[in-house]
Coordinates of C-alpha atoms in Angstrom, one line a residue:
X6 CA 159.3 -112.4 -116.5
X7 CA 160.3 -115.0 -113.9
X8 CA 162.9 -117.5 -115.0
X9 CA 161.9 -121.2 -115.4
X10 CA 164.5 -122.0 -112.6
X11 CA 162.8 -119.5 -110.2
X12 CA 159.3 -120.9 -111.0
X13 CA 160.5 -124.4 -110.4
X14 CA 162.1 -123.5 -107.1
X15 CA 158.9 -121.7 -105.9
X16 CA 156.7 -124.6 -107.1
X17 CA 158.9 -127.2 -105.3
X18 CA 158.7 -125.0 -102.2
X19 CA 154.9 -124.6 -102.3
X20 CA 153.8 -128.1 -103.3
X21 CA 154.4 -129.7 -99.8
X22 CA 152.9 -126.6 -98.1
X23 CA 149.8 -127.1 -100.3
X24 CA 149.7 -130.8 -99.2
X25 CA 149.9 -129.7 -95.5
X26 CA 147.3 -127.1 -96.0
X27 CA 145.1 -129.8 -97.4
X28 CA 145.7 -131.9 -94.3
X29 CA 144.5 -129.0 -92.2
X30 CA 141.4 -128.6 -94.4
X31 CA 140.6 -132.3 -93.9
X32 CA 141.0 -131.9 -90.2
X33 CA 138.4 -129.2 -90.1
X34 CA 136.2 -130.9 -92.7
X35 CA 135.6 -133.8 -90.4
X36 CA 134.9 -131.5 -87.4
X37 CA 131.3 -130.9 -86.3
X38 CA 130.5 -127.5 -84.8
X39 CA 133.0 -125.4 -86.7
X40 CA 133.5 -121.8 -85.6
X41 CA 131.7 -119.7 -88.2
X42 CA 131.7 -115.9 -88.6
X43 CA 129.9 -113.7 -91.1
X44 CA 132.2 -111.4 -93.1
X45 CA 130.0 -109.1 -95.2
X46 CA 126.7 -110.8 -95.7
X47 CA 124.9 -114.0 -94.7
X48 CA 126.4 -115.9 -97.6
X49 CA 129.9 -114.6 -97.1
X50 CA 131.2 -116.7 -94.2
X51 CA 134.6 -117.6 -92.7
X52 CA 135.6 -120.4 -90.4
X53 CA 138.5 -120.7 -87.9
X54 CA 140.1 -123.1 -90.4
X55 CA 140.1 -120.5 -93.2
X56 CA 142.2 -118.4 -90.9
X57 CA 144.3 -121.3 -89.6
X58 CA 145.3 -122.4 -93.2
X59 CA 146.0 -118.9 -94.5
X60 CA 148.1 -118.1 -91.4
X61 CA 150.1 -121.3 -91.9
X62 CA 150.8 -120.6 -95.5
X63 CA 151.8 -117.0 -95.0
X64 CA 154.1 -117.8 -92.0
X65 CA 155.8 -120.6 -94.0
X66 CA 156.3 -118.4 -97.1
X67 CA 157.6 -115.4 -95.1
X68 CA 160.1 -117.6 -93.2
X69 CA 161.7 -118.4 -96.5
X70 CA 160.8 -115.4 -98.7
X71 CA 160.4 -112.3 -96.4
X72 CA 160.1 -110.0 -99.4
X73 CA 157.0 -111.7 -100.9
X74 CA 153.6 -110.2 -100.8
X75 CA 150.1 -111.7 -100.4
X76 CA 146.5 -111.2 -101.6
X77 CA 144.6 -113.4 -99.2
X78 CA 140.9 -114.3 -99.0
X79 CA 140.9 -113.7 -95.2
X80 CA 143.7 -111.1 -94.9
X81 CA 144.9 -112.8 -91.6
X82 CA 148.4 -111.3 -92.0
X83 CA 147.6 -107.7 -91.2
X84 CA 151.0 -106.3 -92.0
X85 CA 152.9 -104.7 -94.8
X86 CA 153.1 -107.9 -96.7
X87 CA 149.3 -107.9 -97.6
X88 CA 148.3 -106.0 -100.7
X89 CA 145.0 -105.7 -102.6
X90 CA 146.6 -105.4 -106.0
X91 CA 149.4 -107.1 -107.9
X92 CA 152.7 -105.4 -107.9
X93 CA 156.0 -106.4 -109.5
X94 CA 157.0 -108.2 -106.2
X95 CA 156.3 -111.9 -106.1
X96 CA 152.7 -112.0 -104.8
X97 CA 151.0 -115.1 -103.5
X98 CA 147.2 -115.2 -104.0
X99 CA 145.6 -117.5 -101.4
X100 CA 142.1 -118.7 -100.8
X101 CA 142.6 -121.1 -97.9
X102 CA 139.2 -122.7 -98.2
X103 CA 137.8 -122.2 -101.6
X104 CA 134.1 -123.2 -101.1
X105 CA 133.7 -122.4 -97.4
X106 CA 129.9 -123.0 -97.6
X107 CA 130.6 -126.5 -98.9
X108 CA 133.3 -127.0 -96.2
X109 CA 130.8 -126.1 -93.5
X110 CA 128.2 -128.5 -94.9
X111 CA 130.7 -131.3 -95.7
X112 CA 130.1 -131.2 -99.4
X113 CA 133.3 -132.4 -101.1
X114 CA 133.6 -129.5 -103.6
X115 CA 136.2 -127.6 -101.5
X116 CA 139.9 -126.9 -101.9
X117 CA 142.9 -124.9 -101.0
X118 CA 143.7 -122.5 -103.9
X119 CA 147.2 -121.0 -104.2
X120 CA 148.6 -118.9 -107.1
X121 CA 151.8 -116.9 -107.5
X122 CA 152.2 -113.8 -109.7
X123 CA 155.7 -112.4 -110.5
X124 CA 155.8 -109.0 -112.3
X125 CA 152.0 -109.1 -112.4
X126 CA 152.0 -112.3 -114.3
X127 CA 150.6 -115.6 -112.9
X128 CA 153.5 -118.1 -113.0
X129 CA 152.1 -121.1 -111.0
X130 CA 149.0 -122.4 -109.4
X131 CA 148.2 -125.3 -107.0
X132 CA 144.7 -126.4 -106.1
X133 CA 144.4 -129.1 -103.5
X134 CA 141.0 -130.9 -103.0
X135 CA 142.1 -133.3 -100.3
X136 CA 138.5 -134.6 -99.8
X137 CA 138.4 -135.9 -103.3
X138 CA 142.2 -136.6 -103.3
X139 CA 142.9 -134.3 -106.3
X140 CA 145.8 -132.0 -106.6
X141 CA 145.7 -129.7 -109.6
X142 CA 148.9 -128.0 -110.6
X143 CA 150.3 -125.7 -113.3
X144 CA 153.4 -123.7 -114.1
X145 CA 153.8 -121.0 -116.7
X146 CA 154.2 -122.7 -120.1
X147 CA 154.2 -126.0 -118.4
X148 CA 150.7 -127.4 -118.9
X149 CA 148.1 -128.3 -116.3
X150 CA 147.9 -131.6 -114.3
X151 CA 145.7 -133.5 -112.0
X152 CA 147.6 -135.8 -109.6
X153 CA 150.5 -135.5 -112.1
X154 CA 148.5 -136.5 -115.2
X155 CA 148.1 -134.0 -118.0
X156 CA 144.6 -132.4 -118.3
X157 CA 143.1 -130.1 -120.9
X158 CA 140.1 -127.9 -121.4
X159 CA 136.9 -129.2 -123.1
X160 CA 136.6 -128.9 -126.9
X161 CA 133.1 -127.3 -126.5
X162 CA 133.3 -123.8 -127.8
X163 CA 129.8 -122.5 -127.2
X164 CA 128.5 -122.0 -123.7
X165 CA 125.0 -122.8 -125.0
X166 CA 126.3 -126.4 -125.6
X167 CA 128.0 -126.8 -122.2
X168 CA 126.9 -128.3 -118.9
X169 CA 127.7 -125.8 -116.2
X170 CA 127.8 -126.4 -112.5
X171 CA 127.1 -123.4 -110.3
X172 CA 126.7 -122.4 -106.7
X173 CA 123.1 -121.6 -105.6
X174 CA 124.2 -118.3 -104.1
X175 CA 125.2 -117.1 -107.5
X176 CA 122.8 -114.1 -107.4
X177 CA 122.3 -113.7 -111.1
X178 CA 122.2 -117.3 -112.3
X179 CA 118.8 -117.0 -113.8
X180 CA 120.0 -114.2 -116.2
X181 CA 122.8 -116.4 -117.4
X182 CA 120.6 -119.5 -117.6
X183 CA 117.8 -117.9 -119.6
X184 CA 120.1 -116.1 -122.0
X185 CA 123.0 -118.6 -122.8
X186 CA 122.8 -122.0 -121.3
X187 CA 120.8 -125.0 -122.4
X188 CA 121.2 -127.0 -119.2
X189 CA 122.5 -125.9 -115.8
X190 CA 123.0 -128.5 -113.1
X191 CA 123.6 -127.7 -109.5
X192 CA 125.0 -130.1 -107.0
X193 CA 122.5 -132.8 -106.3
X194 CA 120.3 -132.3 -109.4
X195 CA 121.1 -135.8 -110.7
X196 CA 120.0 -137.3 -107.4
X197 CA 116.4 -136.2 -108.0
X198 CA 116.1 -137.9 -111.4

């Protein structure tokens, strides 16, 4: 297991990089006419900003920690540092634009997601939604925070009693809805009431 000192060091290193990645996301968010490519299907898209942010993060990490590995959404660093599975080596898990469809459409539910696993155990996570000015952070055994304030999970224990937001492209949403969930909202549902 990674020591608390190592986790703190890596967190302190990553936090300003996550902030800068958020600035890059905002830059692209405001841009009209983004470069869009289809990866595997019409709903699986990537923008030039996905690649730009992932490349930025990987370059910065490798400059300081050349032995670290990566699992990236876009796999822009096509080299021996990219892996598809966790190993014992420190491995950064990066989704440079989590919510690319929202990013393209300028819907504010978009973020930079960064996690770190050491010895196959997740030890830290940073999620930056610069559009909504929210930075979510956590460290192993250290709690979870939004903009530095402690957060916690809901006390609702049954999914049938929960309100769940989902992405329309969720292919099997009707199966989940019909079987388990009393009310499912999607973005914009409340605007029609």
